[in-house]
Short mmCIF file of C-alpha atoms in Angstrom, two decimals:
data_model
loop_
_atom_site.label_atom_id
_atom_site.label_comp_id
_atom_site.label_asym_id
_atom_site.label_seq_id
_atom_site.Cartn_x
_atom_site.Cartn_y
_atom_site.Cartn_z
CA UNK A 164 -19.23 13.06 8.82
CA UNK A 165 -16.94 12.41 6.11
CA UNK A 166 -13.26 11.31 6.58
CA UNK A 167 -9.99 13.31 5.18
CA UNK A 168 -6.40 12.76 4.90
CA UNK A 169 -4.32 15.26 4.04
CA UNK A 170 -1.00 15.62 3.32
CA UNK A 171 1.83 18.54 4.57
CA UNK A 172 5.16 19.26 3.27
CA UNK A 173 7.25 20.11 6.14
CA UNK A 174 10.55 19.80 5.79
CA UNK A 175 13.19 20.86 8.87
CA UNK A 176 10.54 19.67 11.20
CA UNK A 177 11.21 17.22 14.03
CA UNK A 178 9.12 14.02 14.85
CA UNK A 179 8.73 16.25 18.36
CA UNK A 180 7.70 19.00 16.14
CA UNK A 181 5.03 17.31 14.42
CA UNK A 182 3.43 16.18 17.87
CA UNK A 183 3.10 19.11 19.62
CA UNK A 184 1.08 20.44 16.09
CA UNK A 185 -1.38 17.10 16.46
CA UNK A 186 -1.30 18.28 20.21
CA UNK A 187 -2.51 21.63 19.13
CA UNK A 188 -5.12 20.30 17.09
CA UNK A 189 -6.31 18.34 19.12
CA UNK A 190 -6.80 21.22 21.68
CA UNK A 191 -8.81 23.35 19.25
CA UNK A 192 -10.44 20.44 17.25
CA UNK A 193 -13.35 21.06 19.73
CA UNK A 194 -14.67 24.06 18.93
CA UNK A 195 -14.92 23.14 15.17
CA UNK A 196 -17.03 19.76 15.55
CA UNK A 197 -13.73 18.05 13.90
CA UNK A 198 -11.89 14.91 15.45
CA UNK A 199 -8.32 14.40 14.57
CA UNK A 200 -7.68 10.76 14.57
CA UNK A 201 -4.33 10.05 14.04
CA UNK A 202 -1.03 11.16 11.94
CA UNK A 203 1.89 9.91 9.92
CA UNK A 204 5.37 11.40 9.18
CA UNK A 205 8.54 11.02 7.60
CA UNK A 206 11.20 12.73 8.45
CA UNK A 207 13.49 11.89 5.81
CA UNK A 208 11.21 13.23 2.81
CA UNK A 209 9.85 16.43 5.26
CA UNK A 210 5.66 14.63 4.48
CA UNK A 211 2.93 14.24 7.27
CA UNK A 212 -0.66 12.85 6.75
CA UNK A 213 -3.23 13.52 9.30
CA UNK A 214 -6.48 11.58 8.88
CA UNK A 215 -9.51 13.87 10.10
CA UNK A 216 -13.09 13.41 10.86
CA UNK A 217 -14.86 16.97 9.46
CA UNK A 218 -17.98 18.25 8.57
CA UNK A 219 -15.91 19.21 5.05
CA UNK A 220 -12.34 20.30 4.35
CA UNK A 221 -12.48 23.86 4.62
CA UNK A 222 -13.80 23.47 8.41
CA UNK A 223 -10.59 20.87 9.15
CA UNK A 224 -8.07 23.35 7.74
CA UNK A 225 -9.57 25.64 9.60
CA UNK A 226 -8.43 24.03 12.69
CA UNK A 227 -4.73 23.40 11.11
CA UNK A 228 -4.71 27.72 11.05
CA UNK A 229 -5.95 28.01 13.94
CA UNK A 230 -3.91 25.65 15.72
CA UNK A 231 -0.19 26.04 13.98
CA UNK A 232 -0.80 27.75 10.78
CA UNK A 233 0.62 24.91 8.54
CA UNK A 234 -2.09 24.37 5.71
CA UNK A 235 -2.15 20.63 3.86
CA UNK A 236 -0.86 20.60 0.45
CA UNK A 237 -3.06 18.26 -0.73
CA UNK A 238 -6.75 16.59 0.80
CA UNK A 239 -9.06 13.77 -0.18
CA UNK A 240 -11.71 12.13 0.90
CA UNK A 241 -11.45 8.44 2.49
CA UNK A 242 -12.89 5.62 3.84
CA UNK A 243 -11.89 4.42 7.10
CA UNK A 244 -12.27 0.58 6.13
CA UNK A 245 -9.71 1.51 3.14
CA UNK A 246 -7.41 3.83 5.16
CA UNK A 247 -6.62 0.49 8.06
CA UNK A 248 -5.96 -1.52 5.22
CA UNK A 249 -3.80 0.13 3.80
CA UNK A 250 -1.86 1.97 6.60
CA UNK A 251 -2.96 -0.47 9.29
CA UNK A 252 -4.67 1.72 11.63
CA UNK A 253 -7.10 4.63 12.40
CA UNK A 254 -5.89 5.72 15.71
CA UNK A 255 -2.82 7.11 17.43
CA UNK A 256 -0.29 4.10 18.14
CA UNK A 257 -0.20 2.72 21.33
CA UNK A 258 3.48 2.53 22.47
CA UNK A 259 4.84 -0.56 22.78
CA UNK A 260 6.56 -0.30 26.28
CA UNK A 261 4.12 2.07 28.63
CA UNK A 262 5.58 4.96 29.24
CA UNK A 263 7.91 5.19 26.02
CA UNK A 264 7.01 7.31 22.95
CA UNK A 265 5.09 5.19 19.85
CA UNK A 266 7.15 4.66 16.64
CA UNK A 267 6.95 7.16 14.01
CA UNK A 268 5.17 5.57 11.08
CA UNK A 269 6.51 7.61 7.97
CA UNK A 270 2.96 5.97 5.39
CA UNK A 271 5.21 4.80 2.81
CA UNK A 272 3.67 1.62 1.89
CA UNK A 273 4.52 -1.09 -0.42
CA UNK A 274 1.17 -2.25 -2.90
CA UNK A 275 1.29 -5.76 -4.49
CA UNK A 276 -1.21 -7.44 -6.83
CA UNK A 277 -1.30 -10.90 -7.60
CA UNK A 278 -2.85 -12.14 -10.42
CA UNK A 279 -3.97 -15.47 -12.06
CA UNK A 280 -2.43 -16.30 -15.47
CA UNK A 281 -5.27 -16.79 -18.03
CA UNK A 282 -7.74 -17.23 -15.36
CA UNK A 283 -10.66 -17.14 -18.33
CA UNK A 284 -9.06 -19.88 -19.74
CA UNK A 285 -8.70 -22.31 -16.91
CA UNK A 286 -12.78 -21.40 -16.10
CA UNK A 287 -13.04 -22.77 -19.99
CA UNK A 288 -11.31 -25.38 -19.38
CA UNK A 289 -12.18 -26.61 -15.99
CA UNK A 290 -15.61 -25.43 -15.41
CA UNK A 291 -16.86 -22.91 -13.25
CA UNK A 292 -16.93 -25.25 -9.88
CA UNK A 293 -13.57 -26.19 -10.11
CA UNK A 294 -12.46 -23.31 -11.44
CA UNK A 295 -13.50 -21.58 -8.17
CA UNK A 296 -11.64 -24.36 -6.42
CA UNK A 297 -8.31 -23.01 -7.83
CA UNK A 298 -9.23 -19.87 -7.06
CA UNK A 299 -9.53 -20.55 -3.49
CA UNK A 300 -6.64 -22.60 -3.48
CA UNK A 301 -4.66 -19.28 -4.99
CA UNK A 302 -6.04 -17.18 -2.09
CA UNK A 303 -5.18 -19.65 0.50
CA UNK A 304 -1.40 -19.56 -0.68
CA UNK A 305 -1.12 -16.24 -1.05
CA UNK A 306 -3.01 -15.05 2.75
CA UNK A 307 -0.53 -17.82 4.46
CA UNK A 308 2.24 -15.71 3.15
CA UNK A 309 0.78 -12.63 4.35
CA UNK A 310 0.41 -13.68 7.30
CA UNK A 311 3.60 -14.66 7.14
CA UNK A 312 5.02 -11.62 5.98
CA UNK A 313 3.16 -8.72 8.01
CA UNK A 314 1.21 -8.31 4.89
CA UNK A 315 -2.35 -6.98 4.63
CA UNK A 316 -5.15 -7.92 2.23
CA UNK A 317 -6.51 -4.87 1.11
CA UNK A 318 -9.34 -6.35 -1.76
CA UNK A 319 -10.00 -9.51 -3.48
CA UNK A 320 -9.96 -8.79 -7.84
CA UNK A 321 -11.30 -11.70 -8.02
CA UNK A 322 -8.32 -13.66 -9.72
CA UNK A 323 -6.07 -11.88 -7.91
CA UNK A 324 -5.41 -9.48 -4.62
CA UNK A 325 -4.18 -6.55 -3.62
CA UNK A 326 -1.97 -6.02 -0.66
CA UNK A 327 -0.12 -3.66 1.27
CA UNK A 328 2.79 -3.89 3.58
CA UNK A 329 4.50 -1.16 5.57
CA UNK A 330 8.05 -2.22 4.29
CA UNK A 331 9.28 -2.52 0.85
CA UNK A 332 11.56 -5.67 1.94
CA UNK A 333 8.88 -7.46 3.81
CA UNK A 334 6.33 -7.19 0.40
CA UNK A 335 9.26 -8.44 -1.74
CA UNK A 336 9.81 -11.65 0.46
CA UNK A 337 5.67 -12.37 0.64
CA UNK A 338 6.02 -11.98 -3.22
CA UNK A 339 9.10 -14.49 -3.49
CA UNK A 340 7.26 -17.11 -0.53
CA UNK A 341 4.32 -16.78 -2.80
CA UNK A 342 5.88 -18.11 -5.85
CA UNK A 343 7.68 -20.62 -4.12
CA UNK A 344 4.29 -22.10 -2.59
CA UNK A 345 2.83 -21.81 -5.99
CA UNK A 346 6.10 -23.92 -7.31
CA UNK A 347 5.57 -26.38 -4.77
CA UNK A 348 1.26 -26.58 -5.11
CA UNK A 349 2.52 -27.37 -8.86
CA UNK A 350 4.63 -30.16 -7.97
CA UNK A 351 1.63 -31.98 -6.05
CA UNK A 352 -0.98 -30.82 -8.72
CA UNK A 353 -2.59 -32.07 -11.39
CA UNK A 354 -3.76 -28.80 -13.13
CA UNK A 355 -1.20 -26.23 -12.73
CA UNK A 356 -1.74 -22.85 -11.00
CA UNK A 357 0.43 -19.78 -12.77
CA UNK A 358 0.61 -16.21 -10.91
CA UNK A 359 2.51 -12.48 -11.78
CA UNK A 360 2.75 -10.48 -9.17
CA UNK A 361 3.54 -6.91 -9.22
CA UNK A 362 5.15 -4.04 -6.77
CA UNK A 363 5.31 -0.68 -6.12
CA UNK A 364 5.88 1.74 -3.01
CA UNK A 365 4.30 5.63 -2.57
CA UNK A 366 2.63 7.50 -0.46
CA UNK A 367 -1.21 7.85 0.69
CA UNK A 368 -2.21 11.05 -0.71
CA UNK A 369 -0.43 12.61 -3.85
CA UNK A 370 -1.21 15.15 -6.44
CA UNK A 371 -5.11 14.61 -5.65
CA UNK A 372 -5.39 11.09 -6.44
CA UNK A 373 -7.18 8.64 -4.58
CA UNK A 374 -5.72 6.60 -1.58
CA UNK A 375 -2.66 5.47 -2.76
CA UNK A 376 -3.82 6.20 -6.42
CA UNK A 377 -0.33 6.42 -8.39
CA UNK A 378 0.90 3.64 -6.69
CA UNK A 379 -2.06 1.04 -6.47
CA UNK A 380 -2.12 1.71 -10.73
CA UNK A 381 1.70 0.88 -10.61
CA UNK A 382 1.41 -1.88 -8.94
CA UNK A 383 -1.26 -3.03 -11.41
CA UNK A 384 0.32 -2.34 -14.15
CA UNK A 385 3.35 -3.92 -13.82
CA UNK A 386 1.60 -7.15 -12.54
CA UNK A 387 -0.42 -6.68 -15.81
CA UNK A 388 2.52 -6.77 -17.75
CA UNK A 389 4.79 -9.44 -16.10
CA UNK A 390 5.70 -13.03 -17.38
CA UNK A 391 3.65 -15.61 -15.34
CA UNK A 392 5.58 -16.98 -12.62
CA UNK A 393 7.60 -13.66 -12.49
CA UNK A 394 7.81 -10.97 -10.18
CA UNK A 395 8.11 -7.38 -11.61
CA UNK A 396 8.80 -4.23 -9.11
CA UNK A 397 8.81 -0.73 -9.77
CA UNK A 398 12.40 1.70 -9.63
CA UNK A 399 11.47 2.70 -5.96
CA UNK A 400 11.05 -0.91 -4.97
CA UNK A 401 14.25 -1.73 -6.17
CA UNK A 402 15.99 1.30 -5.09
CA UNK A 403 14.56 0.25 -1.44
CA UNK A 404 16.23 -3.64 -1.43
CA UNK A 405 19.19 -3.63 0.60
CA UNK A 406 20.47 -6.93 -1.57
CA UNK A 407 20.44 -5.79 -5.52
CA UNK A 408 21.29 -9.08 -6.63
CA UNK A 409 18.49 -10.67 -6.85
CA UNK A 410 17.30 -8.01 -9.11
CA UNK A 411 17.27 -8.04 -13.25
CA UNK A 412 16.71 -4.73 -14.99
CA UNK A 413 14.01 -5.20 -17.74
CA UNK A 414 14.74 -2.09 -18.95
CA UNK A 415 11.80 0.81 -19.51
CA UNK A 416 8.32 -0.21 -20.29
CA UNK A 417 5.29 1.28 -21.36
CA UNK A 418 2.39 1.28 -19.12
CA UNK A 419 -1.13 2.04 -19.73
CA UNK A 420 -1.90 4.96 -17.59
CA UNK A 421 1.40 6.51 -17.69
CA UNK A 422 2.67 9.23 -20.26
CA UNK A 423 6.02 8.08 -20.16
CA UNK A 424 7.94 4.26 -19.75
CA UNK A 425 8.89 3.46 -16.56
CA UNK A 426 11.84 1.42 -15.22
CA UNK A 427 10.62 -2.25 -14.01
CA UNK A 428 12.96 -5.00 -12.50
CA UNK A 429 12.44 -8.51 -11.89
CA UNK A 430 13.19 -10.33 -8.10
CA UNK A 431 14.39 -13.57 -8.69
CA UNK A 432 12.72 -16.04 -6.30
CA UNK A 433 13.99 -19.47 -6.99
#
Protein backbone atom coordinates (compact mmCIF):
# COMPACT_ATOMS: atom_id res chain seq x y z
CA UNK A 1 0.00 0.00 0.00
CA UNK A 2 1.17 3.38 -0.51
CA UNK A 3 2.74 5.59 2.24
CA UNK A 4 1.33 9.22 3.46
CA UNK A 5 2.40 11.95 5.63
CA UNK A 6 0.29 14.43 6.47
CA UNK A 7 0.45 17.39 8.16
CA UNK A 8 -2.12 19.08 11.09
CA UNK A 9 -2.26 22.50 12.37
CA UNK A 10 -3.02 22.25 15.94
CA UNK A 11 -2.23 24.85 17.86
CA UNK A 12 -3.13 24.91 21.96
CA UNK A 13 -2.50 21.24 21.87
CA UNK A 14 -0.19 19.47 24.34
CA UNK A 15 2.61 16.91 23.43
CA UNK A 16 0.10 14.63 25.87
CA UNK A 17 -2.60 15.77 23.63
CA UNK A 18 -1.18 14.70 20.51
CA UNK A 19 -0.55 11.07 21.96
CA UNK A 20 -3.61 10.11 23.17
CA UNK A 21 -4.96 11.19 19.24
CA UNK A 22 -2.03 8.62 17.75
CA UNK A 23 -3.46 6.37 20.64
CA UNK A 24 -6.86 6.72 19.16
CA UNK A 25 -5.77 5.96 15.85
CA UNK A 26 -4.14 3.44 16.50
CA UNK A 27 -7.25 1.82 18.19
CA UNK A 28 -9.45 2.30 15.12
CA UNK A 29 -6.67 1.98 12.43
CA UNK A 30 -7.87 -1.69 12.36
CA UNK A 31 -10.96 -1.67 11.00
CA UNK A 32 -9.81 0.49 8.00
CA UNK A 33 -6.80 -1.82 6.74
CA UNK A 34 -4.52 1.43 7.65
CA UNK A 35 -1.28 1.26 9.91
CA UNK A 36 -0.21 4.38 11.60
CA UNK A 37 3.48 4.29 11.89
CA UNK A 38 4.69 6.98 13.70
CA UNK A 39 4.22 10.96 14.38
CA UNK A 40 6.01 14.25 14.78
CA UNK A 41 5.09 17.52 16.60
CA UNK A 42 6.03 20.83 17.52
CA UNK A 43 4.65 22.47 20.00
CA UNK A 44 6.00 25.77 19.53
CA UNK A 45 4.57 26.31 15.82
CA UNK A 46 1.05 24.17 16.87
CA UNK A 47 2.29 21.35 13.43
CA UNK A 48 2.08 17.44 13.67
CA UNK A 49 2.98 14.94 10.83
CA UNK A 50 1.77 11.47 11.04
CA UNK A 51 3.26 9.07 8.49
CA UNK A 52 0.48 6.39 7.46
CA UNK A 53 0.37 3.20 5.63
CA UNK A 54 -3.29 3.38 3.55
CA UNK A 55 -4.93 1.88 0.86
CA UNK A 56 -5.32 5.88 -0.35
CA UNK A 57 -5.84 9.13 1.55
CA UNK A 58 -9.40 9.40 1.81
CA UNK A 59 -9.48 5.85 3.73
CA UNK A 60 -6.51 7.31 6.31
CA UNK A 61 -8.50 10.47 7.05
CA UNK A 62 -11.11 8.50 7.52
CA UNK A 63 -9.59 7.03 10.52
CA UNK A 64 -8.33 10.69 11.78
CA UNK A 65 -12.58 11.41 11.92
CA UNK A 66 -13.26 8.63 13.26
CA UNK A 67 -10.77 8.58 15.85
CA UNK A 68 -10.50 12.52 17.05
CA UNK A 69 -12.05 14.46 14.33
CA UNK A 70 -8.87 16.55 13.50
CA UNK A 71 -8.52 16.35 9.56
CA UNK A 72 -4.69 16.96 8.00
CA UNK A 73 -4.23 20.17 6.32
CA UNK A 74 -2.14 18.98 3.88
CA UNK A 75 -1.13 15.00 2.49
CA UNK A 76 1.40 13.53 0.10
CA UNK A 77 2.56 10.62 -0.91
CA UNK A 78 6.13 9.18 0.29
CA UNK A 79 8.61 6.80 0.22
CA UNK A 80 9.69 5.19 3.27
CA UNK A 81 13.50 4.95 2.14
CA UNK A 82 13.17 8.96 1.66
CA UNK A 83 11.05 9.66 4.79
CA UNK A 84 14.25 7.80 7.35
CA UNK A 85 16.54 9.85 5.59
CA UNK A 86 15.31 12.64 6.03
CA UNK A 87 13.57 12.48 9.49
CA UNK A 88 15.63 9.52 10.66
CA UNK A 89 13.05 7.05 11.35
CA UNK A 90 9.77 5.21 10.42
CA UNK A 91 8.63 4.07 13.73
CA UNK A 92 7.56 5.39 17.11
CA UNK A 93 10.83 6.30 19.21
CA UNK A 94 11.98 4.04 21.59
CA UNK A 95 12.60 5.95 24.88
CA UNK A 96 15.82 6.26 25.90
CA UNK A 97 15.55 5.23 29.66
CA UNK A 98 12.69 2.26 29.87
CA UNK A 99 9.99 3.37 31.42
CA UNK A 100 10.34 7.25 30.58
CA UNK A 101 8.34 8.95 27.78
CA UNK A 102 10.39 9.27 24.11
CA UNK A 103 11.44 12.83 23.07
CA UNK A 104 9.14 14.81 21.08
CA UNK A 105 10.67 15.20 17.65
CA UNK A 106 9.08 18.56 16.31
CA UNK A 107 10.38 17.43 11.95
CA UNK A 108 12.05 20.61 11.49
CA UNK A 109 15.04 19.60 9.65
CA UNK A 110 18.00 21.34 8.39
CA UNK A 111 18.87 20.35 4.27
CA UNK A 112 22.46 20.95 3.03
CA UNK A 113 23.94 20.41 -0.45
CA UNK A 114 27.40 20.33 -1.23
CA UNK A 115 28.61 20.87 -4.41
CA UNK A 116 31.86 20.63 -6.51
CA UNK A 117 33.15 23.89 -8.05
CA UNK A 118 33.42 23.43 -11.87
CA UNK A 119 33.31 19.79 -11.54
CA UNK A 120 33.03 19.64 -15.70
CA UNK A 121 36.06 21.32 -15.79
CA UNK A 122 38.31 19.33 -13.54
CA UNK A 123 36.77 15.94 -15.62
CA UNK A 124 38.37 18.12 -18.75
CA UNK A 125 41.15 18.59 -17.24
CA UNK A 126 41.99 15.51 -15.35
CA UNK A 127 40.30 12.79 -17.15
CA UNK A 128 37.47 10.83 -16.27
CA UNK A 129 39.52 8.19 -13.91
CA UNK A 130 40.94 10.65 -11.87
CA UNK A 131 38.35 12.80 -12.01
CA UNK A 132 36.26 10.13 -10.21
CA UNK A 133 39.14 9.90 -7.77
CA UNK A 134 38.38 13.48 -6.55
CA UNK A 135 35.09 12.78 -6.46
CA UNK A 136 35.46 10.08 -4.03
CA UNK A 137 37.89 11.87 -2.18
CA UNK A 138 35.00 14.85 -1.85
CA UNK A 139 32.52 12.24 -0.53
CA UNK A 140 34.89 10.76 1.87
CA UNK A 141 35.42 14.33 3.52
CA UNK A 142 32.21 15.29 3.56
CA UNK A 143 30.50 11.57 5.18
CA UNK A 144 33.45 11.82 7.99
CA UNK A 145 31.85 15.05 8.95
CA UNK A 146 28.52 13.65 8.99
CA UNK A 147 29.28 11.26 10.90
CA UNK A 148 30.72 13.55 12.86
CA UNK A 149 28.00 15.84 13.07
CA UNK A 150 24.72 13.57 13.46
CA UNK A 151 24.28 14.27 9.85
CA UNK A 152 22.48 12.05 7.34
CA UNK A 153 23.19 11.44 3.64
CA UNK A 154 20.07 11.66 2.03
CA UNK A 155 21.34 11.27 -2.06
CA UNK A 156 24.49 11.44 -3.90
CA UNK A 157 24.11 14.48 -7.09
CA UNK A 158 26.80 13.16 -8.24
CA UNK A 159 29.29 16.17 -7.59
CA UNK A 160 27.71 16.89 -4.67
CA UNK A 161 25.19 15.56 -1.69
CA UNK A 162 22.40 16.25 -0.01
CA UNK A 163 21.97 15.99 3.69
CA UNK A 164 19.76 16.42 6.45
CA UNK A 165 20.23 16.98 10.11
CA UNK A 166 17.63 17.33 12.84
CA UNK A 167 19.27 20.63 14.20
CA UNK A 168 19.99 23.76 12.45
CA UNK A 169 23.35 24.22 14.66
CA UNK A 170 24.60 20.74 14.19
CA UNK A 171 24.22 21.18 9.96
CA UNK A 172 26.03 24.55 10.27
CA UNK A 173 29.11 23.00 12.16
CA UNK A 174 29.23 19.73 9.49
CA UNK A 175 29.17 22.62 6.87
CA UNK A 176 32.11 24.66 8.63
CA UNK A 177 34.22 20.95 9.50
CA UNK A 178 33.65 20.35 5.86
CA UNK A 179 35.40 23.31 4.58
CA UNK A 180 38.01 23.09 6.96
CA UNK A 181 38.87 19.37 5.79
CA UNK A 182 38.63 20.60 2.29
CA UNK A 183 41.28 23.54 3.40
CA UNK A 184 43.44 21.09 4.85
CA UNK A 185 43.05 18.13 1.72
CA UNK A 186 44.29 21.42 -0.27
CA UNK A 187 47.27 21.95 1.69
CA UNK A 188 48.51 18.20 1.04
CA UNK A 189 47.19 18.24 -2.64
CA UNK A 190 48.39 18.63 -5.75
CA UNK A 191 45.12 19.43 -7.69
CA UNK A 192 42.93 21.44 -5.59
CA UNK A 193 39.39 20.41 -4.52
CA UNK A 194 36.79 23.66 -4.27
CA UNK A 195 33.16 23.10 -2.62
CA UNK A 196 29.81 25.64 -1.86
CA UNK A 197 27.67 24.40 0.33
CA UNK A 198 24.26 25.56 0.96
CA UNK A 199 21.47 25.56 3.97
CA UNK A 200 18.13 25.76 4.69
CA UNK A 201 15.59 24.49 7.49
CA UNK A 202 11.50 23.63 6.91
CA UNK A 203 9.26 21.31 7.44
CA UNK A 204 8.29 17.79 5.76
CA UNK A 205 5.09 18.48 4.17
CA UNK A 206 4.04 22.10 3.08
CA UNK A 207 1.61 23.65 0.74
CA UNK A 208 1.54 20.17 -1.30
CA UNK A 209 5.02 19.96 -2.21
CA UNK A 210 7.06 17.04 -2.12
CA UNK A 211 9.05 15.80 1.01
CA UNK A 212 10.69 18.65 2.13
CA UNK A 213 10.07 20.34 -1.34
CA UNK A 214 10.50 24.23 -0.48
CA UNK A 215 13.29 23.57 1.50
CA UNK A 216 15.42 20.86 -0.41
CA UNK A 217 15.07 23.75 -3.60
CA UNK A 218 16.41 26.34 -1.00
CA UNK A 219 18.98 24.59 -0.06
CA UNK A 220 19.91 24.10 -3.72
CA UNK A 221 19.66 27.18 -4.68
CA UNK A 222 21.62 28.94 -2.48
CA UNK A 223 24.47 26.31 -2.82
CA UNK A 224 23.96 27.07 -6.58
CA UNK A 225 24.60 30.50 -6.07
CA UNK A 226 27.44 30.66 -3.43
CA UNK A 227 31.21 31.61 -3.92
CA UNK A 228 33.32 28.36 -3.87
CA UNK A 229 34.74 27.76 -0.62
CA UNK A 230 31.74 29.66 0.96
CA UNK A 231 28.95 28.70 2.92
CA UNK A 232 25.55 30.42 2.21
CA UNK A 233 22.35 29.75 4.65
CA UNK A 234 18.95 30.74 4.30
CA UNK A 235 17.04 33.65 6.90
CA UNK A 236 15.65 30.68 9.05
CA UNK A 237 19.08 29.17 9.36
CA UNK A 238 20.44 32.18 10.57
CA UNK A 239 17.61 33.20 12.65
CA UNK A 240 18.18 29.57 14.38
CA UNK A 241 22.25 30.18 15.34
CA UNK A 242 22.51 31.01 18.83
CA UNK A 243 26.10 32.88 17.94
CA UNK A 244 25.27 35.65 15.02
CA UNK A 245 28.72 36.51 14.63
CA UNK A 246 29.91 34.35 12.53
CA UNK A 247 27.29 35.39 10.16
CA UNK A 248 27.62 38.12 7.06
CA UNK A 249 24.39 39.37 5.52
CA UNK A 250 24.68 39.15 1.66
CA UNK A 251 21.80 40.96 1.37
CA UNK A 252 18.56 39.63 -0.89
CA UNK A 253 19.14 37.44 -3.83
CA UNK A 254 17.32 36.16 -6.59
CA UNK A 255 16.74 32.55 -6.86
CA UNK A 256 15.54 30.50 -9.63
CA UNK A 257 12.39 28.96 -8.43
CA UNK A 258 11.33 31.68 -6.24
CA UNK A 259 9.02 34.74 -7.20
CA UNK A 260 10.62 36.95 -4.95
CA UNK A 261 14.63 37.49 -3.51
CA UNK A 262 15.32 35.95 -0.53
CA UNK A 263 17.65 36.90 2.35
CA UNK A 264 21.01 34.64 2.30
CA UNK A 265 23.95 34.94 4.87
CA UNK A 266 27.29 33.60 4.84
CA UNK A 267 28.92 31.36 8.08
CA UNK A 268 32.33 32.13 8.32
CA UNK A 269 34.36 28.94 8.88
CA UNK A 270 37.97 29.80 9.08
Amino acid sequence: MPIFLDRHDLKGLTAADIAEAHRKDLTVQGRYGVRFLTYWFDDTRGTAFCLIDAPNIETAMRVHDEAHGAIARDVIEVDLSAVEAFLGRVSDPTPAVQGSKPAIDPAMRTIMFTDIVDSTGMTARLGDVRAVEMVRAHDALVRRALNDKGGREVKHTGDGIMASFDDVLAGVECARAIQQAFDAFNLASREKLQVRIGLDAGEPVADHNDLFGATVQMAARLCQSAEPDTIVVSEVVSGRLPDRAKLMNLGQRALKGFAQPVAAFEVTWR
